Coordinates of C-alpha atoms and ligand atoms in Angstrom, one line a residue:
M1106 CA -22.5 14.5 -13.6
T1107 CA -20.8 17.0 -16.3
E1108 CA -17.1 17.5 -16.4
R1109 CA -18.0 21.4 -16.9
S1110 CA -20.1 21.1 -12.7
D1111 CA -17.7 19.0 -11.7
L1112 CA -15.1 22.0 -12.8
E1113 CA -17.2 24.3 -11.5
Q1114 CA -17.2 22.5 -8.4
L1115 CA -13.3 22.1 -7.4
R1116 CA -13.2 25.6 -8.6
H1117 CA -16.0 26.6 -5.9
A1118 CA -14.7 24.5 -3.3
L1119 CA -10.8 26.1 -3.8
Q1120 CA -12.2 29.5 -2.9
Q1121 CA -12.7 28.2 0.0
W1122 CA -9.8 26.7 1.3
P1123 CA -10.0 26.0 5.1
P1124 CA -7.6 27.2 7.4
G1125 CA -4.9 25.3 9.0
L1126 CA -2.0 24.8 6.6
D1127 CA -1.2 28.5 7.2
W1128 CA -1.8 28.8 3.4
Q1129 CA -3.5 30.1 1.0
P1130 CA -4.3 29.2 -3.1
S1131 CA -3.7 32.4 -4.3
A1132 CA -6.2 33.3 -7.8
D1133 CA -3.7 32.2 -9.8
Q1134 CA -2.5 28.7 -7.8
Q1135 CA -6.8 27.8 -7.7
E1136 CA -7.2 28.5 -11.9
A1137 CA -4.2 25.9 -12.5
L1138 CA -5.5 23.7 -9.8
G1139 CA -8.9 23.5 -11.2
Q1140 CA -6.5 23.4 -14.6
L1141 CA -4.4 20.4 -13.2
Y1142 CA -8.1 18.3 -11.9
A1143 CA -10.0 19.2 -16.0
E1144 CA -6.5 17.6 -17.7
L1145 CA -6.7 14.1 -15.3
L1146 CA -10.2 13.8 -16.2
R1147 CA -8.6 13.9 -19.5
G1148 CA -6.0 11.6 -19.2
N1149 CA -8.1 9.0 -16.9
Q1150 CA -10.2 7.8 -20.1
R1151 CA -7.4 6.8 -21.3
L1152 CA -4.8 6.2 -19.1
N1153 CA -5.4 4.4 -15.2
L1154 CA -4.5 7.8 -13.4
T1155 CA -5.9 8.1 -10.3
R1156 CA -9.4 6.2 -9.0
I1157 CA -10.0 10.2 -6.9
T1158 CA -12.0 11.5 -9.7
A1159 CA -15.6 13.4 -7.9
P1160 CA -14.4 16.7 -7.2
A1161 CA -14.9 17.1 -3.3
E1162 CA -12.1 13.7 -3.0
F1163 CA -10.1 15.1 -5.4
L1164 CA -9.9 18.4 -3.1
E1165 CA -9.0 17.0 -0.3
K1166 CA -7.3 13.1 -0.9
H1167 CA -5.0 14.5 -3.8
L1168 CA -4.9 18.0 -3.4
W1169 CA -5.4 19.1 0.2
D1170 CA -3.2 15.9 1.7
S1171 CA -0.3 16.0 -0.8
L1172 CA -0.1 20.3 0.4
A1173 CA -0.7 18.7 4.2
G1174 CA 2.5 16.8 4.0
V1175 CA 5.0 19.1 3.1
L1176 CA 3.0 22.4 5.1
L1177 CA 2.4 21.4 7.8
S1178 CA 6.2 20.0 8.9
P1179 CA 8.3 23.3 9.6
A1180 CA 11.5 21.7 8.9
C1181 CA 10.1 21.0 5.1
R1182 CA 8.3 24.1 4.8
Q1183 CA 11.8 25.6 5.0
L1184 CA 12.7 23.4 1.8
A1185 CA 10.7 25.3 0.1
A1186 CA 13.3 26.1 -3.0
A1187 CA 15.3 22.6 -2.7
A1188 CA 15.3 19.5 -4.6
V1189 CA 12.4 17.4 -4.3
I1190 CA 11.8 13.5 -5.3
D1191 CA 7.7 11.8 -5.4
I1192 CA 8.7 8.0 -5.9
G1193 CA 6.0 6.1 -7.2
T1194 CA 4.3 9.6 -8.4
G1195 CA 1.2 7.7 -10.0
G1196 CA -1.2 10.3 -11.7
G1197 CA 1.6 13.0 -9.9
F1198 CA 0.6 13.0 -6.3
P1199 CA 2.0 14.7 -4.1
G1200 CA 4.6 15.8 -6.4
F1201 CA 2.4 17.6 -9.3
P1202 CA 0.5 20.2 -6.0
I1203 CA 4.0 20.5 -4.5
A1204 CA 5.2 22.2 -8.1
M1205 CA 2.8 23.9 -8.1
T1206 CA 3.1 25.8 -4.9
W1207 CA 6.3 25.4 -4.6
P1208 CA 7.8 27.1 -7.9
Q1209 CA 11.4 27.9 -6.7
G1210 CA 11.6 24.2 -6.0
K1211 CA 13.1 21.6 -8.2
V1212 CA 9.9 18.4 -8.2
T1213 CA 11.0 15.0 -9.4
L1214 CA 8.5 12.5 -10.2
L1215 CA 9.4 9.5 -10.7
D1216 CA 7.5 6.0 -11.4
S1217 CA 8.2 2.2 -12.6
T1218 CA 5.7 2.9 -15.0
R1219 CA 6.6 4.5 -18.3
K1220 CA 3.2 6.1 -19.5
K1221 CA 2.3 7.5 -16.4
I1222 CA 5.4 9.9 -16.4
A1223 CA 4.7 10.4 -20.6
Y1224 CA 1.4 11.4 -19.1
L1225 CA 2.9 13.5 -16.7
E1226 CA 5.5 15.1 -18.9
E1227 CA 2.5 15.8 -21.5
L1228 CA 0.6 17.9 -18.5
G1229 CA 3.2 19.8 -16.8
Y1230 CA 4.6 20.7 -20.0
R1231 CA 0.5 21.8 -20.6
L1232 CA 0.3 23.5 -17.6
G1233 CA 3.3 25.7 -18.7
L1234 CA 5.1 23.6 -15.5
S1235 CA 9.5 24.7 -15.8
N1236 CA 10.2 23.2 -12.5
L1237 CA 9.5 19.2 -12.9
N1238 CA 12.3 16.6 -14.1
F1239 CA 10.5 12.9 -15.2
V1240 CA 12.0 10.0 -14.7
V1241 CA 10.7 6.5 -15.1
D1242 CA 13.3 4.1 -13.3
R1243 CA 12.5 1.2 -10.0
A1244 CA 13.1 3.2 -6.7
E1245 CA 15.9 0.3 -6.0
S1246 CA 17.8 1.4 -9.0
L1247 CA 18.0 4.8 -9.3
G1248 CA 18.8 5.0 -5.7
Q1249 CA 22.3 3.6 -6.6
Q1250 CA 22.8 6.1 -9.6
L1251 CA 25.4 8.3 -8.9
Q1252 CA 23.2 11.3 -9.9
H1253 CA 20.1 10.5 -7.5
R1254 CA 22.2 8.8 -4.8
E1255 CA 22.2 11.8 -1.9
H1256 CA 21.1 14.7 -4.0
Y1257 CA 17.7 15.3 -2.8
D1258 CA 16.9 17.7 0.4
L1259 CA 13.0 16.4 0.5
A1260 CA 11.4 13.3 -1.0
T1261 CA 7.7 12.4 -0.6
I1262 CA 6.2 8.9 -0.5
R1263 CA 2.5 7.9 -0.3
A1264 CA 0.7 4.9 -0.9
V1265 CA 3.9 2.5 -2.7
G1266 CA 4.6 0.7 0.5
E1267 CA 5.0 -0.3 4.4
G1268 CA 7.4 1.5 6.3
A1269 CA 10.1 -0.1 6.0
V1270 CA 10.3 -0.1 2.4
C1271 CA 9.3 3.2 1.9
A1272 CA 12.1 3.9 4.4
E1273 CA 15.1 2.3 2.0
Y1274 CA 13.4 3.5 -1.4
G1275 CA 13.5 7.2 0.2
L1276 CA 16.7 7.3 2.9
P1277 CA 19.5 6.2 -0.2
L1278 CA 18.3 9.8 -2.3
L1279 CA 18.3 12.4 0.3
K1280 CA 21.2 14.5 1.5
V1281 CA 22.6 14.1 5.2
G1282 CA 20.3 16.7 6.3
G1283 CA 17.3 15.8 3.6
I1284 CA 13.5 14.8 4.9
L1285 CA 11.4 11.2 4.0
I1286 CA 8.3 12.1 4.2
L1287 CA 5.9 9.2 4.6
Y1288 CA 2.0 10.1 3.8
R1289 CA -0.1 7.4 5.2
G1290 CA -3.4 7.2 6.8
Q1291 CA -3.4 4.4 10.0
W1292 CA 0.1 4.5 11.8
S1293 CA 0.1 2.8 14.7
E1294 CA 3.0 2.8 18.0
E1295 CA 4.7 -0.5 16.7
D1296 CA 4.6 0.8 13.1
G1297 CA 6.5 3.6 14.1
D1298 CA 9.1 1.9 16.0
R1299 CA 10.3 -0.1 13.5
L1300 CA 11.1 2.8 11.1
A1301 CA 12.1 4.2 13.9
A1302 CA 14.9 0.9 13.8
V1303 CA 15.2 0.5 10.1
S1304 CA 15.4 4.3 9.4
Q1305 CA 18.7 4.0 11.4
R1306 CA 19.9 0.6 9.7
L1307 CA 19.8 3.2 7.1
G1308 CA 21.3 6.6 8.5
G1309 CA 18.1 7.9 8.9
R1310 CA 16.0 9.2 12.1
V1311 CA 12.2 9.6 13.0
L1312 CA 12.4 13.2 13.6
E1313 CA 8.4 14.0 14.5
T1314 CA 5.1 11.8 13.4
I1315 CA 2.2 14.5 12.8
P1316 CA -1.1 13.2 12.8
V1317 CA -4.1 14.7 11.5
E1318 CA -7.7 15.0 10.6
T1319 CA -8.8 16.0 6.9
P1320 CA -10.7 19.1 7.1
W1321 CA -13.4 17.9 5.2
T1322 CA -14.3 13.9 6.0
Q1323 CA -12.7 14.2 9.2
A1324 CA -10.7 10.9 7.7
Q1325 CA -8.0 9.9 9.9
R1326 CA -4.2 10.6 8.1
H1327 CA -0.1 11.0 9.4
F1328 CA 2.7 12.4 7.6
V1329 CA 6.0 10.7 9.7
Y1330 CA 9.1 12.8 8.5
V1331 CA 12.0 10.3 8.7
I1332 CA 15.9 13.2 8.7
K1333 CA 19.2 12.1 7.1
D1334 CA 21.6 12.0 9.6
T1335 CA 24.4 9.6 8.0
P1336 CA 25.1 8.4 4.8
T1337 CA 23.3 4.9 3.7
P1338 CA 25.1 2.1 3.2
A1339 CA 26.2 1.3 0.0
D1340 CA 24.3 -2.0 0.1
F1341 CA 21.3 -0.5 0.2
P1342 CA 18.7 -0.1 -1.8
R1343 CA 19.1 -3.6 -2.1
A1344 CA 18.3 -4.8 -5.7
I1345 CA 14.7 -4.7 -7.5
G1346 CA 12.5 -5.8 -5.8
I1347 CA 14.2 -7.7 -2.9
P1348 CA 13.0 -4.7 -0.6
R1349 CA 9.1 -5.4 -1.6
Q1350 CA 9.4 -9.1 -0.6
H1351 CA 11.8 -8.6 2.0
P1352 CA 11.1 -5.5 4.1
L1353 CA 14.2 -4.6 6.3
M1354 CA 13.9 -5.1 9.9
P1355 CA 14.9 -3.6 12.7
P1356 CA 18.3 -5.1 13.9
D1357 CA 17.2 -6.6 16.6
A1358 CA 15.5 -9.0 13.9
G1359 CA 18.1 -11.0 12.9
Q1360 CA 18.2 -10.1 9.6
Ligands
LIG2285 N1 1.7 7.8 -5.0 C1 0.3 8.0 -5.6 C2 -0.4 8.8 -5.3 O1 -0.6 8.7 -4.1 O2 -1.7 8.6 -5.8 C3 0.4 6.9 -6.7 C4 0.7 5.6 -5.7 S1 0.3 4.7 -6.0 C5 -0.5 2.9 -5.7 C6 1.9 3.6 -6.4 C7 3.0 3.6 -7.9 O3 4.4 3.6 -7.2 C8 2.6 3.2 -9.3 O4 2.6 4.2 -9.7 C9 3.9 2.0 -8.4 O5 4.0 2.5 -10.6 C10 4.9 3.2 -7.9 N2 5.8 2.0 -7.7 C11 5.9 1.6 -7.6 N3 7.2 0.6 -7.5 C12 7.7 1.3 -7.6 C13 9.1 1.2 -7.8 N4 10.1 0.3 -7.0 N5 10.0 2.2 -8.3 C14 9.4 3.4 -9.0 N6 7.8 3.2 -8.6 C15 7.1 2.1 -7.9

């Protein structure tokens, strides 16, 4: 299959965006999302940005999934003009599609890999996006920096670590009232209980969990929304590497 016919397939599929998110891509957005796909295929030839390259998979796992996380929650939809941070953005997901659909928002793409962020910066420029910021750093370090700590209205995190790690990376970066979205595949009641207890230690509270089936392959997804109620204690996030090596436990687990 050639790159050109892959792009044509994606463009065709974008014209038939499924109902369910209460949002349809405009003609301009379809064009821009197609361009994002073409550019990522090109970038992938020199950098390992994403394993998801087939048009149908790209549409479902990168575009639809990225947008479903913010569009399915009424509380998040209100934050379209907000300061957003995508933690561990990798090849730019979910941050890039969010920036492209919410031009009034300011989206910071954070990753610890310099090469990926350098590429995304180039890509943002080529796509003419002016609402992106790019940061190369570790979430643990950023969460202790004055200009980033308690700065964001919305934080997204997908495929970066277990729930407790995501909470420790994300909650310190949020303003009080801000929302952290965990993009998950499987998610059990036990996962939810543990996240609720850990979030409490960080000033957060699980607002809701939305289970959903993807429209094309009926894969199970869960979007977990954690709202920040009070400032995160200064000890968090802990030093680089610690959140992943020793994920926070519920307070009664004796940590
Ligand atoms: N979010 C993207 C997605 O869902 O397609 C990429 C996920 S990729 C599996 C995880 C990314 O998180 C990698 O690009 C890695 O460099 C980044 N990462 C892991 N730990 C990090 C940390 N502590 N701070 C910042 N970035 C981190």
